[in-house]
Amino acid sequence: MANLSYGGLHLTPPKILALGFIVLIIAGTVLLSLPISSANGRISWIDALFMATSATCVTGLAVIDTGTGLTTFGQIVLLVLFQFGGLGFVTMATLVTLVLNRRISLKERLLLQESMNQNSIQGIVLLIRRVLIYSLVIQLAGASVLALRFLKDMPAGKAIYYGIFHSISIFNNAGFDLFGDVHGPFSGLTRYAEDPVVNITAILLIFLGGIGFIVLSDVIDFRKRRRLTLHSKVVLWTSLILIAAGAALFFWLEIYHTLRPLHPGGKVMASFLQALTPRSGGVTTIDIYKLRESTQFLIILLMFIGAAPGSTGGGVKVTTFALLIAAVYSRIRGKEDVVLFRHRLSKENVYRAITMTLLSLLLVMTATMLLSITEKADFLAVMFEAVSAFGTSGLTMGLTTELTTIGKILIIILMFMGRTGPLTLAYALRPTKGKELYRHPEGHLMIG
């Protein structure tokens, strides 16, 4: 991995990305702690840090209701943070460079390569241009549709503002909403559980934001190329299977419980939204704490899997999940190679997926154990909160507002590590080593 030199410091791209998020979080914390940001007196530094981290890491967990606890200034600070956090501060910095008609340097191209999970810098600037254009078009379309719908419930100016805020929030998988000002604190989208416009728009925005910009670009180019890359096929098929299976299971588990009051169409829409939103969306039309424990555990599994690489979402990623399933299937069949869509995958890919999953499991288990000590809550609620923070999902069973100071710090760390990725953070923190000049003798170990 290349070292980039800045002011005499030799930093790898993962270190620069991690530092960039830290700078955004610090700036957001300072702005949110100002009296102008709070509607009810000054926000404490720990709450400002929590909200800034949640917005920058596009999580959506909130210790302060966004609609009632923050002023318009504070809400716009959050909006800027989750726009930068969702698209990536490197991508947004590139936008400024392109607007100023400056040349993109090699250092900047290497950073873009790392931030977009690309294997080379070839065509990276063109990809970033497309990311910015697609994101702007999708968010404007979503804002227009939502604003027109909200016109039925509020004045025009407020409807437009709500449309813009929620479109950007949902597309970036941030999960923040302002409806506490309309329907009561932390009410979310529960009043729109049977509204087809809000549900379908939210589902599309979450899906498009969660499949990743590389896949989005690939799908748009399908007419010309008449084929999709292996990465796009795996992301799309795995995402669709998880959505369909998650919706079916949610419907089956909740049809005679939380879904009972809804009409048939509302039941279907709620099932699909609740199957999609755990994988980083953060908005919900059903009160999570009212769900069955089995449904809550299903959501935990979906939050842990997360969205696609190079997207606005978190989790271990759908490609990691698909690769692990394929590896298990290959081993059961007694095959040497791991194959997906008639493509053999390298052992490096398999090792990376295993490392990512084990690091993530270790992180979540450690955080859950610590939170179960610091917080007075059921174990399932504690685990739900930990996985939600790591997967940058933003869903909660009501524990977020009850967190102790230590609990808030633990969740802040989880949100940061979930957004940057445990593997990326490990690469950022590891010491630089040269190539090993020797290999140990091969050993044999009994497994199973």
GROMACS .gro file of C-alpha atoms in nm:
model
  448
    1MET     CA    1   0.000   0.000   0.000
    2ALA     CA    2   0.141   0.333  -0.106
    3ASN     CA    3   0.248   0.591   0.151
    4LEU     CA    4   0.142   0.948   0.081
    5SER     CA    5   0.349   1.234   0.214
    6TYR     CA    6   0.170   1.536   0.371
    7GLY     CA    7   0.376   1.799   0.550
    8GLY     CA    8   0.654   1.551   0.615
    9LEU     CA    9   0.412   1.284   0.745
   10HIS     CA   10   0.400   0.954   0.560
   11LEU     CA   11   0.040   0.833   0.567
   12THR     CA   12  -0.130   0.542   0.396
   13PRO     CA   13  -0.472   0.599   0.232
   14PRO     CA   14  -0.655   0.412   0.517
   15LYS     CA   15  -0.491   0.643   0.773
   16ILE     CA   16  -0.591   0.951   0.575
   17LEU     CA   17  -0.950   0.827   0.542
   18ALA     CA   18  -0.973   0.754   0.915
   19LEU     CA   19  -0.822   1.097   0.999
   20GLY     CA   20  -1.063   1.264   0.757
   21PHE     CA   21  -1.362   1.119   0.940
   22ILE     CA   22  -1.214   1.227   1.272
   23VAL     CA   23  -1.171   1.586   1.147
   24LEU     CA   24  -1.535   1.592   1.026
   25ILE     CA   25  -1.656   1.457   1.360
   26ILE     CA   26  -1.457   1.716   1.558
   27ALA     CA   27  -1.584   2.001   1.339
   28GLY     CA   28  -1.942   1.875   1.375
   29THR     CA   29  -1.904   1.841   1.752
   30VAL     CA   30  -1.786   2.204   1.784
   31LEU     CA   31  -2.073   2.334   1.569
   32LEU     CA   32  -2.341   2.128   1.745
   33SER     CA   33  -2.219   2.236   2.088
   34LEU     CA   34  -2.280   2.602   1.999
   35PRO     CA   35  -2.595   2.761   2.154
   36ILE     CA   36  -2.725   2.837   1.802
   37SER     CA   37  -2.759   2.461   1.733
   38SER     CA   38  -2.981   2.372   2.028
   39ALA     CA   39  -3.349   2.448   2.068
   40ASN     CA   40  -3.341   2.371   2.442
   41GLY     CA   41  -3.020   2.520   2.576
   42ARG     CA   42  -2.661   2.423   2.503
   43ILE     CA   43  -2.592   2.059   2.406
   44SER     CA   44  -2.339   1.879   2.627
   45TRP     CA   45  -2.009   1.791   2.464
   46ILE     CA   46  -2.074   1.415   2.484
   47ASP     CA   47  -2.417   1.451   2.320
   48ALA     CA   48  -2.272   1.681   2.052
   49LEU     CA   49  -1.993   1.428   1.987
   50PHE     CA   50  -2.247   1.145   1.972
   51MET     CA   51  -2.471   1.327   1.722
   52ALA     CA   52  -2.175   1.441   1.509
   53THR     CA   53  -2.033   1.088   1.496
   54SER     CA   54  -2.373   0.939   1.416
   55ALA     CA   55  -2.424   1.186   1.130
   56THR     CA   56  -2.069   1.159   0.988
   57CYS     CA   57  -2.082   0.779   1.007
   58VAL     CA   58  -2.437   0.789   0.856
   59THR     CA   59  -2.577   0.584   1.142
   60GLY     CA   60  -2.887   0.769   1.263
   61LEU     CA   61  -2.877   0.683   1.633
   62ALA     CA   62  -2.975   0.999   1.819
   63VAL     CA   63  -2.963   1.101   2.185
   64ILE     CA   64  -3.145   1.424   2.091
   65ASP     CA   65  -3.458   1.432   1.878
   66THR     CA   66  -3.354   1.603   1.555
   67GLY     CA   67  -3.691   1.766   1.493
   68THR     CA   68  -3.744   1.918   1.839
   69GLY     CA   69  -3.400   1.930   2.003
   70LEU     CA   70  -3.208   2.105   1.724
   71THR     CA   71  -3.258   2.439   1.555
   72THR     CA   72  -3.260   2.473   1.178
   73PHE     CA   73  -2.888   2.555   1.200
   74GLY     CA   74  -2.820   2.236   1.397
   75GLN     CA   75  -3.024   2.031   1.151
   76ILE     CA   76  -2.829   2.173   0.856
   77VAL     CA   77  -2.502   2.089   1.034
   78LEU     CA   78  -2.624   1.728   1.057
   79LEU     CA   79  -2.731   1.733   0.692
   80VAL     CA   80  -2.387   1.848   0.578
   81LEU     CA   81  -2.219   1.587   0.797
   82PHE     CA   82  -2.420   1.293   0.666
   83GLN     CA   83  -2.389   1.415   0.307
   84PHE     CA   84  -2.011   1.427   0.346
   85GLY     CA   85  -2.010   1.106   0.547
   86GLY     CA   86  -2.230   0.918   0.300
   87LEU     CA   87  -2.058   1.016  -0.022
   88GLY     CA   88  -1.719   1.033   0.150
   89PHE     CA   89  -1.522   1.343   0.235
   90VAL     CA   90  -1.268   1.253  -0.035
   91THR     CA   91  -1.546   1.246  -0.295
   92MET     CA   92  -1.680   1.581  -0.175
   93ALA     CA   93  -1.330   1.732  -0.177
   94THR     CA   94  -1.295   1.607  -0.535
   95LEU     CA   95  -1.618   1.788  -0.622
   96VAL     CA   96  -1.463   2.115  -0.504
   97THR     CA   97  -1.150   2.041  -0.708
   98LEU     CA   98  -1.356   1.970  -1.020
   99VAL     CA   99  -1.565   2.286  -0.974
  100LEU     CA  100  -1.244   2.491  -0.944
  101ASN     CA  101  -1.117   2.315  -1.260
  102ARG     CA  102  -0.804   2.194  -1.084
  103ARG     CA  103  -0.610   1.884  -1.183
  104ILE     CA  104  -0.659   1.570  -0.969
  105SER     CA  105  -0.315   1.471  -0.838
  106LEU     CA  106  -0.180   1.118  -0.805
  107LYS     CA  107  -0.213   1.137  -0.425
  108GLU     CA  108  -0.578   1.232  -0.458
  109ARG     CA  109  -0.637   0.949  -0.709
  110LEU     CA  110  -0.488   0.698  -0.464
  111LEU     CA  111  -0.717   0.828  -0.192
  112LEU     CA  112  -1.017   0.801  -0.424
  113GLN     CA  113  -0.915   0.445  -0.511
  114GLU     CA  114  -0.911   0.351  -0.141
  115SER     CA  115  -1.235   0.532  -0.057
  116MET     CA  116  -1.423   0.363  -0.344
  117ASN     CA  117  -1.268   0.017  -0.284
  118GLN     CA  118  -1.122   0.005  -0.635
  119ASN     CA  119  -0.829  -0.212  -0.743
  120SER     CA  120  -0.663   0.057  -0.956
  121ILE     CA  121  -0.671   0.431  -1.019
  122GLN     CA  122  -0.761   0.385  -1.385
  123GLY     CA  123  -1.090   0.565  -1.458
  124ILE     CA  124  -1.132   0.667  -1.093
  125VAL     CA  125  -1.198   1.037  -1.168
  126LEU     CA  126  -1.466   0.944  -1.424
  127LEU     CA  127  -1.627   0.717  -1.163
  128ILE     CA  128  -1.629   1.000  -0.907
  129ARG     CA  129  -1.791   1.234  -1.162
  130ARG     CA  130  -2.062   0.976  -1.215
  131VAL     CA  131  -2.107   0.921  -0.841
  132LEU     CA  132  -2.164   1.293  -0.789
  133ILE     CA  133  -2.405   1.326  -1.081
  134TYR     CA  134  -2.605   1.012  -0.994
  135SER     CA  135  -2.624   1.110  -0.628
  136LEU     CA  136  -2.743   1.461  -0.708
  137VAL     CA  137  -3.008   1.341  -0.955
  138ILE     CA  138  -3.141   1.067  -0.723
  139GLN     CA  139  -3.152   1.295  -0.420
  140LEU     CA  140  -3.326   1.573  -0.616
  141ALA     CA  141  -3.583   1.327  -0.750
  142GLY     CA  142  -3.646   1.189  -0.401
  143ALA     CA  143  -3.670   1.539  -0.254
  144SER     CA  144  -3.924   1.645  -0.519
  145VAL     CA  145  -4.150   1.344  -0.463
  146LEU     CA  146  -4.136   1.371  -0.083
  147ALA     CA  147  -4.192   1.749  -0.088
  148LEU     CA  148  -4.504   1.707  -0.301
  149ARG     CA  149  -4.633   1.444  -0.058
  150PHE     CA  150  -4.558   1.654   0.251
  151LEU     CA  151  -4.749   1.949   0.102
  152LYS     CA  152  -5.065   1.772   0.223
  153ASP     CA  153  -4.945   1.791   0.584
  154MET     CA  154  -4.755   2.120   0.615
  155PRO     CA  155  -4.685   2.461   0.454
  156ALA     CA  156  -4.495   2.470   0.123
  157GLY     CA  157  -4.165   2.600   0.263
  158LYS     CA  158  -4.157   2.339   0.536
  159ALA     CA  159  -4.259   2.063   0.291
  160ILE     CA  160  -3.969   2.151   0.057
  161TYR     CA  161  -3.723   2.161   0.348
  162TYR     CA  162  -3.850   1.827   0.481
  163GLY     CA  163  -3.835   1.675   0.132
  164ILE     CA  164  -3.470   1.779   0.085
  165PHE     CA  165  -3.360   1.677   0.435
  166HIS     CA  166  -3.524   1.334   0.428
  167SER     CA  167  -3.420   1.253   0.071
  168ILE     CA  168  -3.054   1.321   0.152
  169SER     CA  169  -3.083   1.142   0.487
  170ILE     CA  170  -3.247   0.829   0.343
  171PHE     CA  171  -3.027   0.805   0.031
  172ASN     CA  172  -2.713   0.836   0.241
  173ASN     CA  173  -2.857   0.573   0.477
  174ALA     CA  174  -2.827   0.825   0.763
  175GLY     CA  175  -3.168   0.758   0.915
  176PHE     CA  176  -3.226   1.102   1.070
  177ASP     CA  177  -3.575   1.251   1.049
  178LEU     CA  178  -3.750   1.571   1.153
  179PHE     CA  179  -4.097   1.436   1.228
  180GLY     CA  180  -4.052   1.478   1.601
  181ASP     CA  181  -4.160   1.836   1.532
  182VAL     CA  182  -4.483   1.711   1.369
  183HIS     CA  183  -4.582   1.383   1.532
  184GLY     CA  184  -4.387   1.389   1.860
  185PRO     CA  185  -4.020   1.322   1.957
  186PHE     CA  186  -3.858   1.012   1.803
  187SER     CA  187  -4.178   0.925   1.614
  188GLY     CA  188  -3.992   0.857   1.288
  189LEU     CA  189  -4.207   0.760   0.988
  190THR     CA  190  -4.457   0.555   1.190
  191ARG     CA  191  -4.747   0.777   1.077
  192TYR     CA  192  -4.667   0.689   0.715
  193ALA     CA  193  -4.674   0.309   0.753
  194GLU     CA  194  -4.956   0.280   0.496
  195ASP     CA  195  -4.853   0.569   0.270
  196PRO     CA  196  -4.740   0.429  -0.069
  197VAL     CA  197  -4.556   0.745  -0.180
  198VAL     CA  198  -4.339   0.770   0.133
  199ASN     CA  199  -4.278   0.394   0.154
  200ILE     CA  200  -4.189   0.336  -0.211
  201THR     CA  201  -3.969   0.648  -0.225
  202ALA     CA  202  -3.787   0.544   0.094
  203ILE     CA  203  -3.739   0.187  -0.032
  204LEU     CA  204  -3.592   0.308  -0.362
  205LEU     CA  205  -3.363   0.564  -0.196
  206ILE     CA  206  -3.231   0.311   0.056
  207PHE     CA  207  -3.178   0.050  -0.216
  208LEU     CA  208  -2.998   0.287  -0.453
  209GLY     CA  209  -2.781   0.424  -0.174
  210GLY     CA  210  -2.705   0.077  -0.039
  211ILE     CA  211  -2.598  -0.110  -0.354
  212GLY     CA  212  -2.293   0.111  -0.400
  213PHE     CA  213  -2.193   0.368  -0.657
  214ILE     CA  214  -1.986   0.120  -0.857
  215VAL     CA  215  -2.289  -0.106  -0.906
  216LEU     CA  216  -2.509   0.192  -0.986
  217SER     CA  217  -2.266   0.305  -1.256
  218ASP     CA  218  -2.246  -0.049  -1.390
  219VAL     CA  219  -2.625  -0.083  -1.412
  220ILE     CA  220  -2.661   0.250  -1.594
  221ASP     CA  221  -2.394   0.137  -1.845
  222PHE     CA  222  -2.568  -0.197  -1.903
  223ARG     CA  223  -2.737  -0.078  -2.224
  224LYS     CA  224  -2.400  -0.007  -2.384
  225ARG     CA  225  -2.195  -0.297  -2.245
  226ARG     CA  226  -2.475  -0.558  -2.230
  227ARG     CA  227  -2.313  -0.719  -1.927
  228LEU     CA  228  -2.253  -0.665  -1.558
  229THR     CA  229  -1.930  -0.714  -1.367
  230LEU     CA  230  -1.902  -1.002  -1.121
  231HIS     CA  231  -1.912  -0.754  -0.832
  232SER     CA  232  -2.240  -0.604  -0.954
  233LYS     CA  233  -2.400  -0.945  -1.005
  234VAL     CA  234  -2.308  -1.060  -0.656
  235VAL     CA  235  -2.427  -0.735  -0.494
  236LEU     CA  236  -2.758  -0.723  -0.683
  237TRP     CA  237  -2.850  -1.090  -0.645
  238THR     CA  238  -2.748  -1.110  -0.279
  239SER     CA  239  -2.930  -0.785  -0.199
  240LEU     CA  240  -3.248  -0.899  -0.374
  241ILE     CA  241  -3.242  -1.238  -0.200
  242LEU     CA  242  -3.189  -1.074   0.140
  243ILE     CA  243  -3.472  -0.825   0.076
  244ALA     CA  244  -3.715  -1.094  -0.042
  245ALA     CA  245  -3.626  -1.339   0.236
  246GLY     CA  246  -3.623  -1.065   0.501
  247ALA     CA  247  -3.963  -0.929   0.391
  248ALA     CA  248  -4.118  -1.278   0.384
  249LEU     CA  249  -3.985  -1.362   0.731
  250PHE     CA  250  -4.090  -1.023   0.874
  251PHE     CA  251  -4.440  -1.065   0.727
  252TRP     CA  252  -4.471  -1.418   0.866
  253LEU     CA  253  -4.348  -1.324   1.214
  254GLU     CA  254  -4.546  -1.000   1.250
  255ILE     CA  255  -4.867  -1.051   1.050
  256TYR     CA  256  -5.071  -1.119   1.366
  257HIS     CA  257  -4.869  -0.879   1.581
  258THR     CA  258  -4.746  -0.530   1.478
  259LEU     CA  259  -4.879  -0.566   1.121
  260ARG     CA  260  -5.233  -0.656   1.236
  261PRO     CA  261  -5.374  -0.295   1.227
  262LEU     CA  262  -5.246  -0.228   0.871
  263HIS     CA  263  -5.440  -0.294   0.551
  264PRO     CA  264  -5.300  -0.567   0.316
  265GLY     CA  265  -5.098  -0.321   0.106
  266GLY     CA  266  -4.962  -0.158   0.419
  267LYS     CA  267  -4.854  -0.495   0.556
  268VAL     CA  268  -4.655  -0.568   0.238
  269MET     CA  269  -4.494  -0.221   0.222
  270ALA     CA  270  -4.403  -0.231   0.591
  271SER     CA  271  -4.248  -0.577   0.550
  272PHE     CA  272  -4.032  -0.471   0.257
  273LEU     CA  273  -3.919  -0.146   0.420
  274GLN     CA  274  -3.836  -0.320   0.749
  275ALA     CA  275  -3.644  -0.589   0.556
  276LEU     CA  276  -3.441  -0.326   0.371
  277THR     CA  277  -3.383  -0.058   0.634
  278PRO     CA  278  -3.178  -0.271   0.881
  279ARG     CA  279  -2.904  -0.303   0.620
  280SER     CA  280  -2.818   0.063   0.694
  281GLY     CA  281  -3.134   0.258   0.606
  282GLY     CA  282  -3.221   0.370   0.957
  283VAL     CA  283  -3.580   0.485   0.891
  284THR     CA  284  -3.871   0.272   1.005
  285THR     CA  285  -4.249   0.279   0.994
  286ILE     CA  286  -4.290   0.022   1.274
  287ASP     CA  287  -4.189   0.070   1.638
  288ILE     CA  288  -3.890  -0.163   1.679
  289TYR     CA  289  -3.943  -0.218   2.052
  290LYS     CA  290  -4.294  -0.357   1.982
  291LEU     CA  291  -4.166  -0.636   1.754
  292ARG     CA  292  -4.137  -0.999   1.861
  293GLU     CA  293  -3.795  -1.102   1.993
  294SER     CA  294  -3.754  -1.337   1.696
  295THR     CA  295  -3.814  -1.044   1.458
  296GLN     CA  296  -3.573  -0.825   1.650
  297PHE     CA  297  -3.307  -1.096   1.619
  298LEU     CA  298  -3.377  -1.121   1.245
  299ILE     CA  299  -3.311  -0.745   1.220
  300ILE     CA  300  -2.985  -0.792   1.413
  301LEU     CA  301  -2.868  -1.045   1.151
  302LEU     CA  302  -2.960  -0.811   0.865
  303MET     CA  303  -2.786  -0.515   1.034
  304PHE     CA  304  -2.469  -0.721   1.078
  305ILE     CA  305  -2.463  -0.814   0.706
  306GLY     CA  306  -2.515  -0.453   0.601
  307ALA     CA  307  -2.498  -0.295   0.256
  308ALA     CA  308  -2.259  -0.319  -0.039
  309PRO     CA  309  -1.892  -0.208  -0.053
  310GLY     CA  310  -1.844   0.146  -0.182
  311SER     CA  311  -2.194   0.243  -0.069
  312THR     CA  312  -2.328   0.472   0.201
  313GLY     CA  313  -2.399   0.172   0.428
  314GLY     CA  314  -2.208  -0.030   0.685
  315GLY     CA  315  -2.195  -0.388   0.813
  316VAL     CA  316  -1.963  -0.665   0.698
  317LYS     CA  317  -2.109  -0.609   0.347
  318VAL     CA  318  -2.323  -0.830   0.123
  319THR     CA  319  -2.023  -0.941  -0.085
  320THR     CA  320  -1.851  -1.073   0.228
  321PHE     CA  321  -2.167  -1.263   0.323
  322ALA     CA  322  -2.205  -1.408  -0.030
  323LEU     CA  323  -1.839  -1.510  -0.042
  324LEU     CA  324  -1.857  -1.689   0.294
  325ILE     CA  325  -2.172  -1.878   0.190
  326ALA     CA  326  -2.002  -1.977  -0.138
  327ALA     CA  327  -1.689  -2.090   0.051
  328VAL     CA  328  -1.894  -2.306   0.289
  329TYR     CA  329  -2.087  -2.454  -0.004
  330SER     CA  330  -1.764  -2.533  -0.191
  331ARG     CA  331  -1.611  -2.700   0.116
  332ILE     CA  332  -1.925  -2.910   0.176
  333ARG     CA  333  -1.920  -3.023  -0.188
  334GLY     CA  334  -1.552  -3.109  -0.152
  335LYS     CA  335  -1.444  -2.857  -0.416
  336GLU     CA  336  -1.110  -2.676  -0.404
  337ASP     CA  337  -1.223  -2.350  -0.567
  338VAL     CA  338  -1.481  -2.098  -0.445
  339VAL     CA  339  -1.698  -2.009  -0.745
  340LEU     CA  340  -1.961  -1.738  -0.795
  341PHE     CA  341  -2.133  -1.683  -1.129
  342ARG     CA  342  -1.879  -1.912  -1.303
  343HIS     CA  343  -1.587  -1.707  -1.170
  344ARG     CA  344  -1.323  -1.858  -0.944
  345LEU     CA  345  -1.241  -1.632  -0.650
  346SER     CA  346  -0.890  -1.596  -0.512
  347LYS     CA  347  -0.789  -1.724  -0.170
  348GLU     CA  348  -0.697  -1.362  -0.087
  349ASN     CA  349  -1.066  -1.271  -0.124
  350VAL     CA  350  -1.171  -1.559   0.101
  351TYR     CA  351  -0.911  -1.471   0.368
  352ARG     CA  352  -1.017  -1.106   0.359
  353ALA     CA  353  -1.384  -1.201   0.403
  354ILE     CA  354  -1.305  -1.433   0.695
  355THR     CA  355  -1.083  -1.170   0.859
  356MET     CA  356  -1.346  -0.900   0.815
  357THR     CA  357  -1.622  -1.118   0.961
  358LEU     CA  358  -1.420  -1.240   1.260
  359LEU     CA  359  -1.294  -0.890   1.345
  360SER     CA  360  -1.650  -0.758   1.323
  361LEU     CA  361  -1.788  -1.040   1.541
  362LEU     CA  362  -1.514  -0.981   1.799
  363LEU     CA  363  -1.584  -0.608   1.801
  364VAL     CA  364  -1.960  -0.651   1.839
  365MET     CA  365  -1.930  -0.921   2.108
  366THR     CA  366  -1.682  -0.713   2.310
  367ALA     CA  367  -1.901  -0.402   2.285
  368THR     CA  368  -2.214  -0.600   2.378
  369MET     CA  369  -2.042  -0.745   2.684
  370LEU     CA  370  -1.923  -0.401   2.799
  371LEU     CA  371  -2.262  -0.238   2.734
  372SER     CA  372  -2.438  -0.513   2.930
  373ILE     CA  373  -2.223  -0.404   3.226
  374THR     CA  374  -2.269  -0.027   3.189
  375GLU     CA  375  -2.636  -0.017   3.083
  376LYS     CA  376  -2.952  -0.126   3.264
  377ALA     CA  377  -3.134  -0.298   2.979
  378ASP     CA  378  -3.226  -0.640   2.844
  379PHE     CA  379  -2.944  -0.828   2.676
  380LEU     CA  380  -3.125  -0.834   2.341
  381ALA     CA  381  -3.171  -0.454   2.353
  382VAL     CA  382  -2.800  -0.412   2.430
  383MET     CA  383  -2.695  -0.645   2.148
  384PHE     CA  384  -2.939  -0.470   1.913
  385GLU     CA  385  -2.785  -0.131   1.996
  386ALA     CA  386  -2.429  -0.258   1.947
  387VAL     CA  387  -2.499  -0.421   1.609
  388SER     CA  388  -2.701  -0.118   1.496
  389ALA     CA  389  -2.406   0.111   1.575
  390PHE     CA  390  -2.154  -0.116   1.403
  391GLY     CA  391  -2.377  -0.168   1.098
  392THR     CA  392  -2.449   0.209   1.089
  393SER     CA  393  -2.815   0.111   1.073
  394GLY     CA  394  -2.953   0.360   1.324
  395LEU     CA  395  -3.237   0.141   1.453
  396THR     CA  396  -3.289   0.111   1.827
  397MET     CA  397  -3.514  -0.062   2.077
  398GLY     CA  398  -3.520   0.258   2.283
  399LEU     CA  399  -3.183   0.227   2.453
  400THR     CA  400  -3.007   0.518   2.276
  401THR     CA  401  -3.166   0.797   2.481
  402GLU     CA  402  -3.102   0.602   2.805
  403LEU     CA  403  -2.729   0.544   2.749
  404THR     CA  404  -2.483   0.633   3.023
  405THR     CA  405  -2.178   0.846   2.937
  406ILE     CA  406  -1.962   0.534   2.911
  407GLY     CA  407  -2.229   0.371   2.696
  408LYS     CA  408  -2.234   0.671   2.462
  409ILE     CA  409  -1.855   0.655   2.425
  410LEU     CA  410  -1.871   0.283   2.342
  411ILE     CA  411  -2.141   0.344   2.079
  412ILE     CA  412  -1.939   0.634   1.933
  413ILE     CA  413  -1.640   0.401   1.891
  414LEU     CA  414  -1.861   0.135   1.733
  415MET     CA  415  -2.016   0.382   1.486
  416PHE     CA  416  -1.673   0.509   1.382
  417MET     CA  417  -1.529   0.159   1.337
  418GLY     CA  418  -1.842   0.044   1.157
  419ARG     CA  419  -1.820   0.328   0.904
  420THR     CA  420  -1.446   0.311   0.839
  421GLY     CA  421  -1.450  -0.068   0.853
  422PRO     CA  422  -1.257  -0.285   1.102
  423LEU     CA  423  -1.023  -0.406   0.830
  424THR     CA  424  -0.949  -0.055   0.700
  425LEU     CA  425  -0.890   0.063   1.056
  426ALA     CA  426  -0.660  -0.234   1.120
  427TYR     CA  427  -0.462  -0.145   0.807
  428ALA     CA  428  -0.445   0.217   0.924
  429LEU     CA  429  -0.311   0.123   1.268
  430ARG     CA  430  -0.070  -0.154   1.174
  431PRO     CA  431   0.302  -0.074   1.162
  432THR     CA  432   0.472  -0.062   0.823
  433LYS     CA  433   0.663  -0.383   0.762
  434GLY     CA  434   0.887  -0.505   0.488
  435LYS     CA  435   0.838  -0.833   0.306
  436GLU     CA  436   0.906  -1.142   0.516
  437LEU     CA  437   1.225  -1.316   0.406
  438TYR     CA  438   1.133  -1.658   0.542
  439ARG     CA  439   0.842  -1.902   0.575
  440HIS     CA  440   0.766  -2.132   0.868
  441PRO     CA  441   0.735  -2.508   0.811
  442GLU     CA  442   0.384  -2.629   0.729
  443GLY     CA  443   0.189  -2.786   1.017
  444HIS     CA  444  -0.132  -2.985   1.039
  445LEU     CA  445  -0.424  -2.918   1.274
  446MET     CA  446  -0.740  -3.121   1.328
  447ILE     CA  447  -1.053  -2.916   1.253
  448GLY     CA  448  -1.410  -3.018   1.344
   0.00000   0.00000   0.00000
